[in-house]
Amino acid sequence: MNRKSLQALIIDHHFGELSPEDAEALEARLAVDAAAQAEAKQILATLDTARRAVLMHPELVQASVPTVERSLVSANGNWSRPALAAAVVFLAALSGSVGFWAGHTFSPSASQVILPPPKADDPVENSPWTRYRITPNPGGAGLQIVRLENHHDPDNTSIK
Amino acid sequence: MKKTFLFPLIALLLGGCLPEARIWWAPDSQQAAVLSEGALYLVKPDGGLGDPLSGGTADKTVTPTALSWLPDGSGFVLCRERKVASWEEVAKLIPAAEAAPIEMLSHAMPALLEGAGKLDGRPTEAEALLTSVVSGDSGDFFNALLLAYQTNKPLVGNLLRKLPKGAELADDLNGDSSRFTVYEVCLLHIKAGREDGVPISLARSLCAMSQPGVSPKNPAVAWLQSKKKQSSIEVATLDGKEHLTVCASAKPAFDWSADGRALIFATPVGGNGDSLARIQKTTVIQESGALVESAPDAGTPNGLPASVEMGMAILPDPPRLQALPDGRVLFSSLPATLPAPGSGPGIDPRLYVLSTDGGKIETVATAPGALPANLSFFTSSPDGKLAAVVESGNDAVAVVDLASGAVEVISPSHSGWQCRTMPAWRSSSELSFAALGKSGYPEWMLWSKVGGVHPISGKWPARATADWLQKEGPEKKSPGGK
């Protein structure tokens, strides 16, 4: 069992999502594997900290669930799955989005390609505006917007 | 039906550099407030730049970002950002309800950091859930991280350095990102061309505040407040005593109705990024001048009077809509009929005018291709007869006659130059904007039908308007090497 699978099982077990058989197997593994036990302890401690934070301040996660109307904390005080997911978002943000905070980078998905100006399909000859054309994405599925070069006569200012 | 509209794609293509509001003419048209090099000035056409306003706006830790004049010209409401070094000071400035979650999250931060390092990425079984749950706000996360770091640098620093690129982040927390940003909406009175007293704070927040708009008829101001990639529309009285959230999730554009009592805005039909939006009008000020009160029996989610549904449209990103003096609403949209053949609707957005009651939409009859593909940057004249249009892809400026659809290019495009400044109407027949001057550098220009175009910033240092346009490419043209 790899580390990610183990982590998944520990989290599911924590929220009672495992079948009795799987839960038994996991507990047996944890009983004999010190490393797995340490892993479980670490994960549960982290989740517990986040759980307490959510219990005390539900607004921390502000879990906006457009199609699932459920409260963050159930009547018996257990953490609901949306709340779990919201908390895991924090973990994901930490492990996956650190680069954003460090670099503040943004990579547009649409490509910027300079093409020769169109000759026949340009409805207004003297428009100064940047023109774009929709083309199939050569790298795969979907569409891309490509920028066309403009050739505008600055002396002709009326475009109607 | 899958909505594959092209406005968002264009927004991605254009990236983050867009024309910004930097010029705000006073109601008497005799002076303007301008943003130059991060400072705020009060200037007259053909006059000098003078000294920036003090009273906090020239403080290097405070950056003014946008303003809206009071109807009588006695001052303006200003949005500004303040860099604050300590959380203790931040906590005194912002509402307690905003500070508490940050403090709580900062306590959990060491355990979260340690857990993130251990988890080595997202647990795979959580991915399906993550797609249906919106992430916690990244701004809250960063503030909590900075607070945790300042509270225990050795511990949090060590935990960070174990994460991918965590060392860079730790360095950032010691450098450029070592301060909290507090946003503020404040009222500043003006007398004899200078500020009269200190700014009066109307609202403060850790959420970005922008686009202030003072009601043309009542003592109230509305603004956008952005958090978690969604914008709310807030309104407050100018004495700061009343405050109302008009819409918790709106497209980032609004305007006051001509009577100054209602706000016109748009809400996405689907998620926050949906370009399909409902345009609506909500009354926020009573006839008495007081803000409307939230009533539990109003039958609306926020307890406010029900909105008037004015229309539905595909809006550009960023969206823009403006109320005209006669009560109609000007907005830009992409006409589309689905299903459509081929690759879908083409990129030919138009300007539209929505009737006061929302019962009728008229297209401004511009020729195909006469308007920019990303039709986000237009501003109507005070009399509502003309609209100035720019785009971020080049530096051309055009004026559209909203009745006839005739488009006149009043300033041509120049190869490699791009607009970064929204035009501003001085009066219904005079438009000011940024354009390349004879010097080859950006200057502030004034256009009128009769007088043509001439520069009005001739007495300013060239660097004052250097970033009002942007030179495309890695090497930016800089006046005088300054």
XYZ file of C-alpha atoms in Angstrom:
642
model
C 0.000 0.000 0.000
C 1.490 3.346 -0.982
C 1.496 6.430 1.180
C -1.375 8.190 -0.555
C -3.613 5.168 -0.303
C -2.795 4.875 3.355
C -3.616 8.539 3.903
C -6.914 8.113 2.081
C -7.847 5.139 4.204
C -6.958 6.915 7.436
C -9.108 9.920 6.541
C -12.025 7.738 5.435
C -11.717 5.676 8.585
C -11.781 8.819 10.676
C -15.110 9.790 9.136
C -16.600 6.306 9.300
C -16.588 5.865 5.561
C -14.799 2.516 5.492
C -16.581 -0.795 5.363
C -16.170 -2.932 8.532
C -13.794 -5.201 6.661
C -11.613 -2.374 5.402
C -11.632 -0.718 8.796
C -10.512 -3.945 10.397
C -7.742 -4.358 7.853
C -6.538 -0.814 8.393
C -6.537 -1.183 12.165
C -4.579 -4.407 11.842
C -2.027 -2.641 9.659
C -1.697 0.260 12.063
C -1.240 -2.107 14.964
C 1.892 -3.626 13.474
C 3.333 -0.812 11.372
C 4.951 1.945 13.425
C 5.463 4.215 10.405
C 1.819 3.925 9.397
C 0.839 4.569 12.979
C 2.894 7.766 13.032
C 1.355 8.800 9.745
C -2.129 8.248 11.123
C -1.322 10.175 14.261
C -0.040 13.111 12.271
C -3.041 13.205 9.943
C -5.547 12.887 12.749
C -3.834 15.607 14.760
C -3.968 17.923 11.781
C -7.594 17.173 11.076
C -8.456 17.578 14.717
C -6.895 21.014 14.829
C -8.806 22.038 11.762
C -11.981 20.448 13.158
C -11.737 22.494 16.309
C -11.161 25.605 14.269
C -14.244 24.874 12.191
C -16.349 24.100 15.232
C -15.408 27.350 16.906
C -15.511 29.461 13.764
C -17.575 27.957 10.960
C -16.961 31.112 8.963
C -13.335 29.984 8.637
C -14.228 27.703 5.793
C -17.286 29.490 4.479
C -18.018 26.336 2.563
C -20.150 27.503 -0.312
C -21.873 24.414 -1.559
C -24.268 25.551 -4.260
C -26.043 22.258 -4.745
C -25.640 20.637 -1.340
C -27.477 22.332 1.482
C -25.820 20.882 4.544
C -24.538 22.394 7.716
C -20.854 22.277 8.477
C -21.298 20.592 11.798
C -23.929 17.967 12.402
C -26.133 17.877 15.458
C -23.867 15.494 17.300
C -20.850 17.676 16.732
C -19.280 15.508 14.070
C -17.681 17.150 11.118
C -19.679 16.808 7.927
C -18.071 15.840 4.630
C -18.358 19.331 3.079
C -16.577 20.720 6.094
C -13.933 18.042 5.733
C -13.493 18.989 2.121
C -13.247 22.648 3.014
C -10.588 21.897 5.580
C -8.717 19.734 3.145
C -8.765 22.736 0.848
C -6.556 24.475 3.329
C -4.153 21.569 3.197
C -4.282 21.559 -0.559
C -3.682 25.281 -0.572
C -0.629 24.773 1.549
C 0.862 21.952 -0.415
C -0.293 22.956 -3.858
C -0.600 26.723 -3.936
C 2.547 27.805 -2.208
C 3.960 28.621 -5.606
C 1.224 31.151 -6.163
C 2.030 32.988 -3.005
C 5.708 32.890 -3.690
C 5.575 33.913 -7.290
C 2.183 35.538 -7.859
C 2.222 34.135 -11.352
C -0.631 33.763 -13.797
C -0.568 31.657 -16.897
C -3.280 32.436 -19.413
C -4.652 29.371 -21.062
C -5.493 31.102 -24.293
C -2.491 31.598 -26.521
C -1.456 34.881 -28.083
C -0.416 34.354 -31.661
C 0.228 37.084 -34.190
C -1.201 36.220 -37.596
C -1.251 38.198 -40.840
C -4.302 40.431 -41.163
C -7.381 38.901 -42.740
C -8.324 40.160 -46.187
C -11.854 39.039 -46.825
C -13.584 38.671 -43.493
C -12.772 42.037 -41.973
C -16.049 43.941 -41.836
C -14.549 47.349 -41.084
C -11.367 48.216 -42.916
C -10.308 51.147 -40.768
C -11.083 49.803 -37.337
C -8.143 50.440 -34.998
C -9.076 47.685 -32.610
C -7.176 44.508 -32.011
C -8.718 41.672 -33.985
C -9.037 38.099 -32.873
C -9.900 34.923 -34.691
C -11.248 31.701 -33.285
C -9.334 28.654 -34.388
C -9.201 25.043 -33.285
C -6.519 24.487 -30.690
C -3.605 22.801 -32.482
C -2.453 21.264 -29.227
C -5.623 19.307 -28.682
C -9.313 19.716 -28.127
C -11.115 23.012 -27.750
C -10.740 26.440 -29.285
C -8.171 29.167 -29.022
C -8.339 32.873 -29.651
C -5.561 34.201 -31.839
C -4.668 37.844 -32.170
C -4.456 39.319 -35.650
C -2.158 42.120 -36.706
C -3.869 45.438 -37.282
C -3.272 47.665 -40.288
C -5.165 50.855 -39.557
C -4.855 54.057 -41.499
C -4.617 56.732 -38.789
C -5.750 59.425 -41.210
C -9.100 57.761 -41.715
C -10.849 58.229 -38.383
C -14.450 57.573 -39.250
C -15.394 53.927 -39.119
C -19.001 54.352 -40.018
C -26.699 23.456 -22.965
C -23.004 24.011 -22.592
C -22.130 27.688 -22.434
C -18.912 28.295 -24.325
C -18.845 32.041 -24.632
C -15.706 33.717 -25.751
C -15.518 36.765 -23.512
C -13.742 34.839 -20.760
C -11.244 33.488 -23.267
C -10.460 36.983 -24.443
C -10.017 38.096 -20.860
C -7.482 35.319 -20.365
C -5.690 36.257 -23.522
C -5.414 39.875 -22.465
C -4.013 38.965 -19.077
C -3.985 41.250 -16.067
C -2.988 44.660 -17.482
C -6.140 46.620 -18.145
C -7.116 50.269 -18.448
C -7.664 51.732 -14.971
C -9.491 54.797 -13.744
C -6.902 57.480 -12.922
C -8.788 60.685 -13.740
C -11.875 61.998 -11.935
C -13.218 65.403 -12.926
C -14.893 67.473 -10.247
C -18.575 68.252 -10.868
C -17.718 71.833 -11.865
C -15.224 70.516 -14.483
C -12.653 73.061 -13.316
C -10.331 70.612 -11.610
C -9.668 66.903 -11.592
C -8.251 64.432 -9.139
C -5.621 62.269 -10.837
C -3.559 59.314 -9.737
C 0.044 59.552 -10.759
C 2.869 57.321 -9.549
C 0.700 56.068 -6.701
C -0.099 59.556 -5.345
C -3.215 61.664 -5.623
C -3.139 65.200 -7.071
C -5.708 67.904 -7.661
C -4.963 69.507 -11.008
C -6.365 72.002 -13.486
C -6.130 71.641 -17.275
C -2.836 73.076 -18.536
C -1.733 73.605 -14.944
C 1.168 72.086 -13.064
C 1.017 68.825 -11.195
C 1.726 70.497 -7.861
C 2.140 68.589 -4.637
C 0.241 65.418 -3.843
C -2.510 65.609 -1.304
C -1.267 64.964 2.180
C -3.477 64.032 5.103
C -2.672 60.374 4.698
C -3.017 60.077 0.924
C 0.637 60.939 0.336
C 1.806 58.602 3.089
C 4.013 55.934 1.533
C 2.213 53.216 3.475
C -1.111 54.349 2.012
C -2.015 53.957 -1.644
C -5.106 55.690 -3.028
C -6.775 53.559 -5.674
C -10.046 55.178 -6.765
C -12.458 57.946 -5.829
C -15.864 59.420 -6.494
C -16.674 63.115 -6.121
C -19.473 64.370 -3.931
C -22.196 65.950 -6.108
C -21.457 69.428 -4.725
C -17.722 69.094 -5.345
C -16.881 69.663 -1.692
C -14.822 66.489 -1.509
C -14.778 62.876 -2.536
C -14.989 59.354 -1.232
C -11.679 57.595 -1.622
C -10.715 53.924 -1.694
C -7.205 53.313 -0.429
C -4.932 50.533 0.734
C -2.870 50.723 3.860
C 0.149 48.538 4.601
C 0.233 47.668 8.281
C 3.180 45.970 9.929
C 1.577 44.471 13.014
C -1.552 42.410 13.479
C -2.331 44.288 16.684
C -2.780 47.446 14.653
C -4.783 45.611 11.989
C -7.130 44.183 14.615
C -7.868 47.698 15.860
C -8.747 48.874 12.368
C -11.002 46.136 11.016
C -14.289 44.697 12.311
C -13.815 42.078 15.036
C -15.816 39.610 12.972
C -13.115 39.766 10.307
C -10.184 39.513 12.700
C -11.395 36.512 14.717
C -11.278 33.903 11.917
C -7.792 35.017 10.897
C -6.535 34.669 14.461
C -8.149 31.263 14.799
C -6.726 30.033 11.553
C -3.279 31.314 12.493
C -3.377 29.123 15.614
C -4.065 26.115 13.415
C -1.425 27.083 10.872
C 1.565 25.139 12.300
C -0.444 21.920 12.381
C -1.823 22.604 8.910
C 1.659 23.254 7.552
C 2.976 20.089 9.101
C 0.031 18.146 7.762
C 0.501 19.581 4.297
C 4.090 18.411 4.271
C 3.050 14.954 5.363
C 0.136 14.596 3.008
C 2.299 15.159 -0.042
C -0.538 16.554 -2.129
C -4.273 16.170 -2.098
C -5.685 12.895 -0.897
C -7.077 11.444 -4.079
C -10.376 10.520 -2.573
C -11.045 14.124 -1.621
C -10.759 15.452 -5.151
C -14.372 14.810 -6.071
C -15.464 16.669 -2.964
C -13.098 19.531 -3.619
C -14.660 20.199 -6.975
C -18.018 20.813 -5.316
C -16.711 22.983 -2.496
C -15.317 26.455 -2.972
C -11.929 26.938 -1.410
C -11.388 29.012 1.659
C -10.412 32.568 0.836
C -6.794 32.866 -0.194
C -6.569 36.314 1.367
C -7.642 34.945 4.747
C -5.163 32.135 4.345
C -2.292 34.479 3.604
C -3.127 36.824 6.475
C -3.314 33.882 8.879
C 0.000 32.554 7.586
C 1.671 35.936 7.999
C 0.261 36.255 11.511
C 1.440 32.765 12.406
C 4.863 33.528 10.945
C 5.191 36.771 12.867
C 4.093 35.020 16.040
C 6.581 32.162 15.780
C 9.121 32.702 13.012
C 11.435 29.750 13.790
C 8.670 27.156 13.892
C 6.568 28.388 10.973
C 9.667 29.185 8.917
C 11.011 25.653 9.335
C 7.668 24.102 8.458
C 7.349 26.286 5.385
C 10.794 25.382 4.103
C 9.791 21.729 4.007
C 7.076 22.508 1.445
C 7.605 22.870 -2.306
C 8.826 26.414 -2.895
C 8.220 27.097 0.777
C 11.611 28.747 1.179
C 10.584 31.381 -1.360
C 7.416 32.003 0.551
C 9.278 32.297 3.838
C 11.588 34.844 2.229
C 8.570 36.693 0.899
C 7.070 36.867 4.376
C 10.235 38.636 5.461
C 10.240 40.975 2.496
C 7.588 42.172 0.083
C 4.746 40.390 1.849
C 5.746 41.233 5.387
C 2.823 43.596 5.921
C -0.912 43.185 6.094
C -3.075 45.127 3.675
C -6.078 46.941 5.107
C -8.545 48.429 2.635
C -10.468 51.538 3.488
C -13.285 53.678 2.147
C -13.009 57.216 3.488
C -14.439 60.665 2.972
C -12.071 63.534 2.242
C -13.262 67.128 2.128
C -11.581 69.602 -0.209
C -11.221 73.345 0.203
C -9.320 75.734 -2.065
C -7.637 72.903 -3.911
C -6.315 71.169 -0.810
C -7.714 68.645 1.611
C -9.817 70.078 4.396
C -9.150 68.007 7.508
C -8.192 64.368 7.782
C -9.964 61.579 5.889
C -13.041 60.239 7.687
C -13.151 56.459 7.576
C -16.477 54.977 6.441
C -15.463 51.316 6.288
C -12.359 49.184 6.611
C -11.736 45.586 5.692
C -9.186 42.970 4.790
C -11.243 42.467 1.616
C -10.335 44.557 -1.394
C -12.535 47.635 -1.771
C -12.880 49.318 -5.138
C -15.044 51.349 -7.520
C -16.535 53.815 -5.037
C -19.628 55.544 -6.356
C -21.325 58.383 -4.511
C -25.076 58.604 -5.001
C -25.842 61.568 -7.275
C -28.763 62.660 -5.084
C -28.283 61.245 -1.586
C -25.522 61.216 1.054
C -24.449 57.621 0.481
C -21.662 55.761 -1.251
C -21.555 52.286 -2.761
C -18.480 50.228 -3.505
C -17.340 46.748 -4.462
C -15.871 44.477 -1.833
C -14.066 41.422 -3.182
C -13.397 38.196 -1.406
C -12.988 34.620 -2.497
C -13.140 35.587 -6.170
C -16.577 37.067 -5.701
C -17.687 40.624 -5.268
C -20.281 42.050 -2.946
C -21.879 45.452 -3.359
C -21.822 47.517 -0.179
C -23.428 50.841 0.568
C -22.943 53.215 3.495
C -24.167 56.638 4.449
C -21.567 59.385 4.298
C -21.731 59.845 8.059
C -20.615 56.225 8.374
C -23.527 55.334 10.631
C -25.409 53.000 8.289
C -24.038 50.169 6.212
C -25.750 47.627 4.012
C -24.660 44.686 1.899
C -26.833 45.052 -1.175
C -25.718 41.907 -2.972
C -23.347 39.304 -1.604
C -22.366 37.847 -4.960
C -22.448 40.213 -7.906
C -20.529 40.810 -11.083
C -17.903 43.505 -10.368
C -19.814 46.431 -11.852
C -22.628 48.679 -10.697
C -23.982 52.183 -11.014
C -26.478 54.399 -9.254
C -29.826 55.008 -10.875
C -30.431 58.553 -12.040
C -32.556 59.328 -8.959
C -29.709 58.231 -6.687
C -31.855 55.805 -4.707
C -31.288 52.491 -6.454
C -28.279 50.488 -7.532
C -28.080 48.763 -10.895
C -25.867 45.723 -10.989
C -25.587 42.237 -12.452
C -25.494 38.839 -10.834
C -24.121 35.707 -12.487
C -26.758 33.174 -13.431
C -24.450 30.282 -12.606
C -21.228 30.372 -10.611
C -19.104 33.432 -9.998
C -17.298 33.114 -13.302
C -20.443 32.794 -15.374
C -20.564 35.423 -18.103
C -24.337 35.004 -18.383
C -25.807 37.476 -15.921
C -29.053 39.037 -14.774
C -29.123 42.823 -14.776
C -31.221 44.132 -11.923
C -32.091 47.221 -9.949
C -32.488 47.365 -6.184
C -33.701 50.341 -4.177
C -31.283 50.939 -1.324
C -32.248 54.419 -0.135
C -35.645 55.365 1.209
C -37.401 58.556 0.224
C -36.294 59.962 3.569
C -32.662 59.535 2.511
C -31.983 56.745 5.001
C -30.811 53.354 3.837
C -33.538 50.750 3.430
C -33.800 48.363 6.325
C -33.451 44.635 6.072
C -36.773 43.002 6.939
C -37.081 39.260 7.592
C -40.527 39.201 5.955
C -39.335 40.864 2.746
C -39.263 37.494 1.058
C -35.738 37.986 -0.310
C -32.533 36.267 0.838
C -31.044 39.445 2.290
C -34.297 40.938 3.536
C -34.049 43.913 1.175
C -36.840 44.995 -1.147
C -37.115 42.738 -4.182
C -34.953 43.685 -7.157
C -36.415 44.708 -10.481
C -35.221 42.243 -13.094
C -34.149 44.418 -16.003
C -32.561 41.951 -18.388
C -30.199 39.074 -19.001
C -27.008 39.233 -21.038
C -23.604 37.751 -21.698
C -21.280 40.263 -20.074
C -17.589 40.775 -20.783
C -14.897 40.220 -18.220
C -14.606 42.661 -16.557
C -18.243 43.654 -16.987
C -19.398 47.232 -17.238
C -22.765 48.917 -17.052
C -23.674 52.561 -16.645
C -26.904 54.339 -15.811
C -27.738 57.112 -18.264
C -29.304 60.375 -17.060
C -32.671 59.454 -18.600
C -32.885 56.277 -16.517
C -31.785 53.831 -19.195
C -28.800 51.546 -18.709
C -25.839 51.249 -21.074
C -23.972 47.969 -21.119
C -21.880 45.848 -23.451
C -22.682 42.302 -24.384
C -21.976 39.588 -26.871
C -25.002 38.782 -29.016
C -25.368 35.045 -29.281
C -27.936 32.538 -30.397
C -27.438 28.944 -29.409
C -27.155 26.460 -30.855
C -24.756 28.076 -33.295
C -22.895 26.452 -36.178
C -19.135 26.014 -36.357
C -17.094 27.274 -33.453
C -20.032 29.139 -31.970
C -20.917 32.835 -31.764
C -18.330 35.169 -33.259
C -16.507 37.884 -31.357
C -18.440 41.009 -32.179
C -19.747 42.526 -28.956
C -22.057 45.525 -29.059
C -23.279 48.293 -26.828
C -26.891 48.036 -25.703
C -29.297 50.389 -24.004
C -31.806 48.919 -21.600
C -35.020 50.843 -21.003
C -35.790 52.165 -17.537
C -38.280 49.427 -16.766
C -36.199 46.730 -18.429
C -38.902 46.074 -20.978
C -36.855 46.913 -24.039
C -33.265 46.537 -25.189
C -31.922 48.594 -28.063
C -28.664 47.899 -29.862
C -26.396 50.860 -30.471
C -26.151 50.584 -34.234
C -22.397 50.455 -34.667
C -20.939 48.798 -37.751
C -19.630 45.243 -37.379
C -16.059 45.420 -36.074
C -16.337 49.074 -35.120
C -15.986 48.266 -31.420
C -13.217 46.379 -29.592
C -13.532 42.637 -29.084
C -13.156 43.093 -25.339
C -15.804 45.751 -24.851
C -15.216 46.332 -21.159
C -13.771 49.798 -21.213
C -16.282 52.457 -22.115
C -17.630 55.470 -20.294
C -20.690 57.486 -21.182
C -20.736 61.274 -21.304
C -22.611 63.146 -18.540
C -25.541 63.804 -20.878
C -25.657 60.153 -21.932
C -25.333 60.903 -25.645
C -21.765 59.739 -26.287
C -19.529 56.971 -25.005
C -15.739 56.870 -25.072
C -14.228 53.470 -25.817
C -10.731 52.086 -25.355
C -9.280 48.598 -25.182
C -6.270 47.054 -23.503
C -4.763 45.683 -26.726
C -3.755 49.061 -28.181
C -3.945 52.782 -27.402
C -6.723 53.929 -29.735
C -9.565 56.036 -28.346
C -12.950 56.296 -30.020
C -16.185 58.127 -29.316
C -19.497 56.461 -30.084
C -22.678 58.392 -30.756
C -25.191 56.283 -28.826
C -28.135 57.452 -30.943
C -26.714 56.880 -34.399
C -23.989 54.328 -33.711
C -21.405 56.454 -35.529
C -17.897 55.804 -34.241
C -15.147 58.386 -34.471
C -11.558 57.454 -33.689
C -10.300 60.543 -31.885
C -6.854 59.126 -31.179
C -5.326 56.458 -33.443
C -3.518 53.343 -32.336
C 0.276 53.375 -32.272
C 2.245 50.246 -32.903
C 3.188 48.512 -29.684
C 1.392 50.907 -27.316
C -1.494 49.800 -25.117
C -4.056 51.747 -23.113
C -3.816 51.586 -19.324
C -5.990 54.590 -18.447
C -9.740 54.937 -18.688
C -10.888 58.077 -20.494
C -12.796 60.585 -18.332
C -15.394 63.091 -19.498
C -14.698 66.641 -18.380
C -18.127 67.682 -19.659
C -20.634 66.283 -22.106
C -18.540 67.559 -25.006
C -14.979 67.274 -23.659
C -13.136 64.019 -23.104
C -9.769 63.580 -21.434
C -7.631 60.513 -22.060
C -4.072 59.265 -22.324
C -2.371 59.259 -25.719
C 1.087 59.479 -27.203
C 2.180 63.082 -27.464
C 4.581 64.644 -29.913
C 7.336 63.809 -27.447
C 6.708 60.129 -28.126
C 5.628 59.557 -24.529
C 2.185 59.272 -22.950
C 0.467 62.556 -22.199
C -2.898 63.646 -20.856
C -5.065 64.905 -23.715
C -8.343 66.766 -24.033
C -10.702 66.282 -26.980
C -13.752 68.188 -28.064
C -15.729 68.069 -31.295
C -14.893 71.674 -31.976
C -11.367 71.976 -30.653
C -9.942 68.588 -31.600
C -7.215 67.037 -29.445
C -4.534 68.885 -27.507
C -2.316 67.995 -24.524
C -3.182 69.425 -21.102
C -0.333 67.985 -19.067
C 2.445 69.935 -20.738
C 3.673 71.352 -17.432
C 3.876 67.986 -15.756
C 7.061 65.944 -15.503
C 7.004 63.246 -18.194
C 7.236 60.492 -15.622
C 3.837 61.527 -14.180
C 2.000 59.958 -17.106
C 4.595 57.374 -18.140
C 2.455 54.429 -17.074
C -0.829 55.801 -18.413
C 0.001 53.837 -21.554
C 2.184 50.770 -21.756
C 4.748 49.900 -24.365
C 4.390 46.309 -25.490
C 7.385 44.047 -25.151
C 10.167 43.533 -22.609
C 11.791 46.932 -23.048
C 9.500 49.651 -21.798
C 9.956 53.123 -23.153
C 10.638 55.408 -20.255
C 10.730 59.186 -20.525
C 14.170 60.549 -19.845
C 15.245 57.320 -18.300
C 13.399 58.249 -15.138
